[in-house]
Tab-separated table of C-alpha atoms in Angstrom:
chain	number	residue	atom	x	y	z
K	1	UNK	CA	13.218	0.812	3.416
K	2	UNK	CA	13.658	-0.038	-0.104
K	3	UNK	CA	14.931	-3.430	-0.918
K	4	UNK	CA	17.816	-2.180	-3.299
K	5	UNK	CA	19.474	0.979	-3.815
K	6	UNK	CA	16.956	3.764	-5.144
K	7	UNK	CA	18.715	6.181	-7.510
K	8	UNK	CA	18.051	9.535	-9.234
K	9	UNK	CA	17.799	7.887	-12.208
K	10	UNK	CA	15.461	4.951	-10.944
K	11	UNK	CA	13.303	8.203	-9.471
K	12	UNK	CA	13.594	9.619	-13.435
K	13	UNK	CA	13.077	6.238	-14.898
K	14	UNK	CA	9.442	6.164	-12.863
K	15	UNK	CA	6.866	4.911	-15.220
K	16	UNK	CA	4.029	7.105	-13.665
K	17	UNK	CA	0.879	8.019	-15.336
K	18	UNK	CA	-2.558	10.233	-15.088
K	19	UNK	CA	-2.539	12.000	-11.562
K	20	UNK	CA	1.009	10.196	-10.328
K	21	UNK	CA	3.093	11.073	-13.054
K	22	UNK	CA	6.303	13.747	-11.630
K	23	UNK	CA	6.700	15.009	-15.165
K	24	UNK	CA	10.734	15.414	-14.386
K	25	UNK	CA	13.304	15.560	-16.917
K	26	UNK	CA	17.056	16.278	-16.415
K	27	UNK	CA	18.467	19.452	-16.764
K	28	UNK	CA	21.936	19.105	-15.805
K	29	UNK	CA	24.567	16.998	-13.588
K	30	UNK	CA	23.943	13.503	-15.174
K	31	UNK	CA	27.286	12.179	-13.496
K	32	UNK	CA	24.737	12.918	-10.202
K	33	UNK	CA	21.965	10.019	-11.881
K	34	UNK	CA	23.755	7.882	-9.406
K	35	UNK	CA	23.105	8.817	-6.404
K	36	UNK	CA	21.350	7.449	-3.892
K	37	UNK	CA	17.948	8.689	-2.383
K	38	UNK	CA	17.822	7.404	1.430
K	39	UNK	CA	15.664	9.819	2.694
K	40	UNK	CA	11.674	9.854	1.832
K	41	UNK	CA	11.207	13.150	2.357
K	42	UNK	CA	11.647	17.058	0.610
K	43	UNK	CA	13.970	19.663	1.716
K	44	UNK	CA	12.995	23.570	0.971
K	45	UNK	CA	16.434	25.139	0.719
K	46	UNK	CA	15.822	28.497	1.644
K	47	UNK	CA	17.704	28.895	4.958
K	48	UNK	CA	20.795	27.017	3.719
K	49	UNK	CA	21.008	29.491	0.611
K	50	UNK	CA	21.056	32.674	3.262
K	51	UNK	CA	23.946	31.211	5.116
K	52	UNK	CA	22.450	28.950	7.312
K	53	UNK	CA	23.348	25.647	7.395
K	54	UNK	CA	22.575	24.105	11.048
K	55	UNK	CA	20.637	21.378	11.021
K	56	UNK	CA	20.392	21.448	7.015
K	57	UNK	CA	18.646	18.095	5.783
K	58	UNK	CA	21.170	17.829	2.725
K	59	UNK	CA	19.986	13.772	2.571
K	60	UNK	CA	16.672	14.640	1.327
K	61	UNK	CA	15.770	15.767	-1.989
K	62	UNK	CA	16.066	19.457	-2.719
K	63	UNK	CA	13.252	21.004	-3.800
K	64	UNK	CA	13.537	25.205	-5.451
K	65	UNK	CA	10.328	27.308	-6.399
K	66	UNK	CA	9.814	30.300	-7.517
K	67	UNK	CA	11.262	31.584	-3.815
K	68	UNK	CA	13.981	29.822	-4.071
K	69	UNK	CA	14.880	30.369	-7.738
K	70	UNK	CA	14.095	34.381	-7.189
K	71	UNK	CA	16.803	33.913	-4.308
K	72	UNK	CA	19.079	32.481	-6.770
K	73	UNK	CA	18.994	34.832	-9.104
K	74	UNK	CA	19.284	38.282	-6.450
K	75	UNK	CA	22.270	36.167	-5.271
K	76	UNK	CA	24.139	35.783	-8.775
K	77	UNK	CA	23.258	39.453	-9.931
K	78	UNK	CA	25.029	40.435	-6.730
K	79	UNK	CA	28.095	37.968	-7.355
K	80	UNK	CA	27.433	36.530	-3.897
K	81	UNK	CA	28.065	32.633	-4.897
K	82	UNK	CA	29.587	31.625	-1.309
K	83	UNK	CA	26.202	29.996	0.112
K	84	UNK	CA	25.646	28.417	-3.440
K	85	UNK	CA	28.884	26.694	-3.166
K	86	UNK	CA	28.646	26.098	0.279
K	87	UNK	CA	25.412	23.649	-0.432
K	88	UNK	CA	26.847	21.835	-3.646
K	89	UNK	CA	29.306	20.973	-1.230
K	90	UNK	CA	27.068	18.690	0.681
K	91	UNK	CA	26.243	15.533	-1.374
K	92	UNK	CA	22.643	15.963	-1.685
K	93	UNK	CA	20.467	13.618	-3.875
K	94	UNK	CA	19.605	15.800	-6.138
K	95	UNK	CA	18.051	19.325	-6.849
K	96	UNK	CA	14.370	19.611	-8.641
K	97	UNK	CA	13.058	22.621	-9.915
K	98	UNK	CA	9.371	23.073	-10.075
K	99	UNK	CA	6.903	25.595	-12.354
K	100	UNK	CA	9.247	24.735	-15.262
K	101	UNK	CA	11.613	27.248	-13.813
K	102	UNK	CA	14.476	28.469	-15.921
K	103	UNK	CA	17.843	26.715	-13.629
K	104	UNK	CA	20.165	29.820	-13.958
K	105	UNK	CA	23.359	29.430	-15.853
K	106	UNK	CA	25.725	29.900	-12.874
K	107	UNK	CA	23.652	27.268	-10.436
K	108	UNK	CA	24.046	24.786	-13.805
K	109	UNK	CA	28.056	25.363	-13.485
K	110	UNK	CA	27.945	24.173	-9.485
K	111	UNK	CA	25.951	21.119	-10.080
K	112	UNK	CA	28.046	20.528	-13.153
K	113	UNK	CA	31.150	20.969	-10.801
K	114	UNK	CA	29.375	19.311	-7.854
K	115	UNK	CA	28.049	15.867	-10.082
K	116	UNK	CA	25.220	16.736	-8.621
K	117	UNK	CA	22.007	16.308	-10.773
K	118	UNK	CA	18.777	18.994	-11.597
K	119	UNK	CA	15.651	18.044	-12.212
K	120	UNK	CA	12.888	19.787	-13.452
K	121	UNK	CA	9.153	19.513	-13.834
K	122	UNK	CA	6.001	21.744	-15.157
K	123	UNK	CA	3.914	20.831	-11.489
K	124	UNK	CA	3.420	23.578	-9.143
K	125	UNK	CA	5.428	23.250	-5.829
K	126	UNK	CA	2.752	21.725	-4.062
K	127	UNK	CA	1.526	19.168	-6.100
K	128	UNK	CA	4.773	17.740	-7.022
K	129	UNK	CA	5.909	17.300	-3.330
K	130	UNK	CA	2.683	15.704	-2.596
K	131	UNK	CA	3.205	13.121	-5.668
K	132	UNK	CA	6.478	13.096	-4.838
K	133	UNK	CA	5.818	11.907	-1.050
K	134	UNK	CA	3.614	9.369	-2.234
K	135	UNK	CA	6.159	7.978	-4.455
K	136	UNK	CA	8.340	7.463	-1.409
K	137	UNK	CA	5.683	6.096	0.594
K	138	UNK	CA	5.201	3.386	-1.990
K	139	UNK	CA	8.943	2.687	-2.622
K	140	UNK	CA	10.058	3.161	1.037
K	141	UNK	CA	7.252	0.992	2.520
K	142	UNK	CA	8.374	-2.160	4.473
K	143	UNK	CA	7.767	-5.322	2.525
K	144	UNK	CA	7.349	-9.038	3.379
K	145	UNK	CA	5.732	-11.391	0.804
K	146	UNK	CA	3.641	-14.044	1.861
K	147	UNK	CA	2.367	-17.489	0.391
K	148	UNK	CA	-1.525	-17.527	-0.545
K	149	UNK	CA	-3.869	-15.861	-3.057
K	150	UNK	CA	-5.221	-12.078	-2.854
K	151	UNK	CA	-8.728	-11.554	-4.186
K	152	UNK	CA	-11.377	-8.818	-3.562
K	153	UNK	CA	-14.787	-9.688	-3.106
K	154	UNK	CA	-17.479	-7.264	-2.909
K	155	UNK	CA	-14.913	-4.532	-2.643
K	156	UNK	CA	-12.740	-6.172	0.040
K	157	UNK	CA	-9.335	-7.167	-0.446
K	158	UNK	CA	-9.188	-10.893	1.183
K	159	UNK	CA	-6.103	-12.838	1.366
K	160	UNK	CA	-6.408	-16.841	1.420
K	161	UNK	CA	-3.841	-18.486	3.561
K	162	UNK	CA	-3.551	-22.356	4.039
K	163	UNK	CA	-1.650	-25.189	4.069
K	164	UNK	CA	-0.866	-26.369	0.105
K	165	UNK	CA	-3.466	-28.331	-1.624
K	166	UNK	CA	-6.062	-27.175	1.107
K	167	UNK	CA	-7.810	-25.623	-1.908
K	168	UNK	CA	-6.930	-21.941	-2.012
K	169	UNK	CA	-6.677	-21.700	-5.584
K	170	UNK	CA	-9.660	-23.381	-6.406
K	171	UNK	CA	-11.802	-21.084	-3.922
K	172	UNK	CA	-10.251	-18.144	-5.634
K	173	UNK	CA	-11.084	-19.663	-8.857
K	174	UNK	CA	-14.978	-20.343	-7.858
K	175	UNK	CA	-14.882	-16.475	-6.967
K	176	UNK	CA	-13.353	-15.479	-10.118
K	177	UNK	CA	-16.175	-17.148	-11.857
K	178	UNK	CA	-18.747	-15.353	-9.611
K	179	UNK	CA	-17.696	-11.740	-10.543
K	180	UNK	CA	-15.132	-11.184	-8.129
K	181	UNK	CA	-11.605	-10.249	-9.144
K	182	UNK	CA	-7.866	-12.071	-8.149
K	183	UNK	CA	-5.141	-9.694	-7.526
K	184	UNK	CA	-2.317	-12.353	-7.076
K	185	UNK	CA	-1.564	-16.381	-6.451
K	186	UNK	CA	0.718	-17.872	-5.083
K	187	UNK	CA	3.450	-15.430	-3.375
K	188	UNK	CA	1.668	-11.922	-2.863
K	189	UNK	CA	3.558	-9.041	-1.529
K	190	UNK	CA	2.792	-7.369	1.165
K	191	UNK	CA	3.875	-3.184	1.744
K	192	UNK	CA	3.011	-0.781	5.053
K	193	UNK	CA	1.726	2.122	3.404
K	194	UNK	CA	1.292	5.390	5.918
K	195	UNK	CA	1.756	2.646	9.057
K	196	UNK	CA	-1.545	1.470	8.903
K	197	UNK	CA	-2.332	0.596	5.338
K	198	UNK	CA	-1.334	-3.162	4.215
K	199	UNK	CA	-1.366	-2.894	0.234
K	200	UNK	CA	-0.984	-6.728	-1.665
K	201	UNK	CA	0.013	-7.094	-5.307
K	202	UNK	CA	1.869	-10.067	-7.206
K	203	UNK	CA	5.291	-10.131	-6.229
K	204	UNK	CA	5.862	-10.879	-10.198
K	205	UNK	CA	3.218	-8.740	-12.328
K	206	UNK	CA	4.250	-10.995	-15.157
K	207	UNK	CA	2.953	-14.035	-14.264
K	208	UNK	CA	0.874	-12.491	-11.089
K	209	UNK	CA	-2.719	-13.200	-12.652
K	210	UNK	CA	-1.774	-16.804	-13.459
K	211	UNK	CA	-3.076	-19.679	-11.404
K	212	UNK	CA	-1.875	-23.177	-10.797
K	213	UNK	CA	-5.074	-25.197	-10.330
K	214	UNK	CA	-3.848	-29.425	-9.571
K	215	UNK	CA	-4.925	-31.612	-12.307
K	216	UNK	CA	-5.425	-28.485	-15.012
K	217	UNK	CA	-2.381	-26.669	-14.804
K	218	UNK	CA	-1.621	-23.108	-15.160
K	219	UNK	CA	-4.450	-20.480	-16.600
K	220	UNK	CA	-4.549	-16.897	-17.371
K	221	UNK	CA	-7.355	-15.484	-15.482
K	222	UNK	CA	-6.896	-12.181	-17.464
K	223	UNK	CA	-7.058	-14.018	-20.808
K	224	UNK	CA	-10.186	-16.176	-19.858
K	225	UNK	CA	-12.386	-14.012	-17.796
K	226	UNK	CA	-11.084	-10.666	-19.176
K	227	UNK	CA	-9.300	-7.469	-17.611
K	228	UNK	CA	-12.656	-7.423	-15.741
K	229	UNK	CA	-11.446	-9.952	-13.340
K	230	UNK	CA	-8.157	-8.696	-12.214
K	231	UNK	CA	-6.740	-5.753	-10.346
K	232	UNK	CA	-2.919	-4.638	-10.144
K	233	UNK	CA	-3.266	-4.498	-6.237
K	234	UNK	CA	-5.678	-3.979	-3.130
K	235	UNK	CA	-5.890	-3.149	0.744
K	236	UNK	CA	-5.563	-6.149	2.800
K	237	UNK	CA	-8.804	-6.061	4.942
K	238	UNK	CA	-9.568	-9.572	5.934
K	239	UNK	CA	-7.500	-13.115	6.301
K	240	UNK	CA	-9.176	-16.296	5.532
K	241	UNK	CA	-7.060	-19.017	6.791
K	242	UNK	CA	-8.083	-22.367	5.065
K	243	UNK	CA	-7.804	-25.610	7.155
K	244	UNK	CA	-8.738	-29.534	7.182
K	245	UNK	CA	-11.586	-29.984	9.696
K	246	UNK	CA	-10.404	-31.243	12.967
K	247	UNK	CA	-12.976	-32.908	14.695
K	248	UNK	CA	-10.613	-32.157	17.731
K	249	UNK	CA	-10.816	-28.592	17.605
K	250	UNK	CA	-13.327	-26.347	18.929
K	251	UNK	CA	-14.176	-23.256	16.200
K	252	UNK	CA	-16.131	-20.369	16.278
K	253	UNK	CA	-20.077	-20.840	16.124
K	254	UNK	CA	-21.119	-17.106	17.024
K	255	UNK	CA	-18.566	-14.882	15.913
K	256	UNK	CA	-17.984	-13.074	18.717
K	257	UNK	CA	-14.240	-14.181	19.294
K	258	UNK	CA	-12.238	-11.649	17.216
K	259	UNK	CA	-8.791	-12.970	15.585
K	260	UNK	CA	-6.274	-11.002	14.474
K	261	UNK	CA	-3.268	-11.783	12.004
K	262	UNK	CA	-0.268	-9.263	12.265
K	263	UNK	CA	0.993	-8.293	8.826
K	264	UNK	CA	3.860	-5.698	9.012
K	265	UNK	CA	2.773	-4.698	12.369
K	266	UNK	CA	-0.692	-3.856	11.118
K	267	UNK	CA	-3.893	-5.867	12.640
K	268	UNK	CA	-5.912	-7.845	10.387
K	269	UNK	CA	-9.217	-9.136	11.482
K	270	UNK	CA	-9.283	-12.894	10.440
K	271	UNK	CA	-11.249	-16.109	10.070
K	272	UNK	CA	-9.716	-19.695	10.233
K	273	UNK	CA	-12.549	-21.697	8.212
K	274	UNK	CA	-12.897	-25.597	8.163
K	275	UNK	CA	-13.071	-27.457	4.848
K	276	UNK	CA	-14.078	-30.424	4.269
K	277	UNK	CA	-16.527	-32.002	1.316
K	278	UNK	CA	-19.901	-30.428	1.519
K	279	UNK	CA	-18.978	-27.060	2.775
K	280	UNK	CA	-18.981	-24.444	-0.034
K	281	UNK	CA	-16.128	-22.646	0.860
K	282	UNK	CA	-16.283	-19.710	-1.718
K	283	UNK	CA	-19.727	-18.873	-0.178
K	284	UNK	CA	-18.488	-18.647	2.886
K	285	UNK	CA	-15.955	-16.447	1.694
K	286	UNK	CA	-18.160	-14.386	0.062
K	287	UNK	CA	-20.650	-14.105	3.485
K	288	UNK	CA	-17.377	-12.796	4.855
K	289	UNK	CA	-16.840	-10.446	3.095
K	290	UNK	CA	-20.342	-8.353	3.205
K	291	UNK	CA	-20.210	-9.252	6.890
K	292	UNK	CA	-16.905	-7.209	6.998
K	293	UNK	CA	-18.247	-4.153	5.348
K	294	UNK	CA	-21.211	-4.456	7.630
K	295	UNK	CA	-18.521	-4.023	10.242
K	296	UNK	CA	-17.045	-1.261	8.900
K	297	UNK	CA	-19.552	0.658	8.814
K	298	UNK	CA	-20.597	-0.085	12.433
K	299	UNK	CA	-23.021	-3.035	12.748
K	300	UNK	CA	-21.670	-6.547	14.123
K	301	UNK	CA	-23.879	-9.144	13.653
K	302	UNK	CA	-22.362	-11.232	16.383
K	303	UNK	CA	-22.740	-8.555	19.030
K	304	UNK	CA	-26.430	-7.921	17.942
K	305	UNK	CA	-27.658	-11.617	18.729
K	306	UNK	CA	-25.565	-11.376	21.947
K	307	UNK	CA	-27.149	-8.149	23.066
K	308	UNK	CA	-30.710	-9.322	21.915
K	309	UNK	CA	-30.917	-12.755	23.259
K	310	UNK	CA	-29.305	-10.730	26.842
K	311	UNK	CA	-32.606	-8.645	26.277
K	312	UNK	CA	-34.982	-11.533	25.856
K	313	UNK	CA	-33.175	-13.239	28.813
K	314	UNK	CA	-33.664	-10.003	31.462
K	315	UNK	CA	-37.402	-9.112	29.625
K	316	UNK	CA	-38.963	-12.337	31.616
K	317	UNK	CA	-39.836	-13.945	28.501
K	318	UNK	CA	-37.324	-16.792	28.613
K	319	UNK	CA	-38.398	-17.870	31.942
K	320	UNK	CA	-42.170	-17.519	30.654
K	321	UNK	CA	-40.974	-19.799	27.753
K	322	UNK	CA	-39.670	-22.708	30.004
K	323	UNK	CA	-41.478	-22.546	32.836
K	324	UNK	CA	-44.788	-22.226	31.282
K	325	UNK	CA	-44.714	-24.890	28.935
K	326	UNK	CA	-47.158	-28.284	28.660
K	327	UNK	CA	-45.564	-30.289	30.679
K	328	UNK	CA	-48.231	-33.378	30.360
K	329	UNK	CA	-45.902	-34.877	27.647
């Protein structure tokens, strides 16, 4: 769910562009601006208008086409108004019509009566309730935010995760010079889009493309490497969990243990990678990444060696190898 109170009027106040914009305006019923929207999902009021009202989803938003709207106006030219009133006595969110529709004067007096607000937008039926549900999905999403630094590199939306001062920001930095671009540092948040989709962004877009690097303070990536080097928000695909080596701790040489980090009940391959002086991290990082994509699109490089040195083992040639050696040293 949303983390405050979603209104009409935050739904009107939308600032949407190109291919997302809802193009809504209000008609009528601005005492109704206040009302909450609970429910992510469209209601086609067709059955409640006819008298039937079992089962009627009056929490959703209330969507009327050119069906509906030719409904309307058979049942005012017949003076037939009790179904009308009937569903302006339900406190739904709020009525929308679509195609630009003319709202008839009579429906304008319930909602007027009701305080119950119309919308209206120039989209066709179904492309506004597919915006419309995408809205939702974005504002409904469950959130968590999350301490580390978002980048994508090579196309792949990497978080960095660590301990402070284990050198996150500087990694991200070393990218940033590389080509690569930094979606957020510091706190990122995190939404569940469609249940399997983990979307990051700054949890401020103010100061979201600002970095605090120790000993130089805080930069503006945008301003010094151009909009070229930042992105408003990307698919979580991989964690990289920064660490001090521990000479106690045994880490992955082959890569064919698989770790997982569970953000908002999604899966997220991840790597836990030592630092210490010498290593260059942001290479590694980097290596990561195309090795992910290679993943994705169905070759592990892990598995491969496995499966070929399994090959070698069972051709005979390994045996060959040791046993037919010069022994005479």
């Amino acid at each position: 769910m949303a983390d405050k109170e979603f209104t009409v009027l935050d739904l009107l106040d939308l600032d949407l562009k190109g291919h997302n914009s809802l193009d809504l305006h209000c008609v009528c019923g601005r005492k109704g601006l206040v009302r909450s929207i609970k429910n992510p999902d469209i209601n086609r009021p067709g059955l409640a208008l006819s008298g039937f009202f079992d089962s009627f989803a009056f929490q959703r938003v209330q969507l009327f086409g050119r069906g509906e709207v030719a409904y309307l106006q058979k049942l005012f030219s017949e003076n037939n108004t009790d179904t009308v009133r009937q569903f302006f006595s339900y406190e739904t969110p709020c009525c929308v019509f679509t195609h630009d529709l003319d709202v008839p004067e009579d429906f304008i007096a319930f909602a007027e009566e009701a305080g119950c607000a119309v919308l209206s937008t120039d989209l066709e039926s179904t492309e506004f309730s597919t915006r419309l549900l995408r809205v939702f999905s974005n504002i409904f999403a469950p959130k968590r935010t999350i301490h580390g630094v978002l980048v994508e590199v090579f196309g792949v939306g990497i978080i960095l995760i660590g301990d402070s001062g284990v050198g996150k920001s500087e990694t991200a930095l070393e990218l940033i010079e590389r080509g690569h671009r930094l979606v957020a540092d510091d706190i990122v948040e995190l939404r569940c889009v469609n249940g399997n989709t983990v979307l990051g962004q700054g949890a401020n877009k103010i100061i979201s493309h600002h970095m605090e690097v120790r000993g130089l303070g805080i930069i503006n990536v945008e301003q010094l490497y151009g909009v070229g080097a930042i992105r408003e928000q990307k698919e979580v695909q991989l964690v990289v969990k920064l660490e001090e080596w521990d000479v106690n701790k045994v880490y992955d040489r082959l890569g064919t243990a698989e770790l997982n980090m569970e953000l908002l009940g999604v899966k997220i391959p991840m790597l836990e990678i030592p630092v210490k002086p010498g290593r260059n991290v942001p290479i590694i990082v980097e290596t990561a990444a195309m090795n992910e994509r290679l993943k994705s699109m169905g070759y592990h490089s892990a598995r491969d060696f496995n499966q070929n040195v399994l090959k070698w083992i069972e051709s005979g040639e390994a045996q060959n190898a040791y046993y037919g050696g010069d022994d005479s040293y």
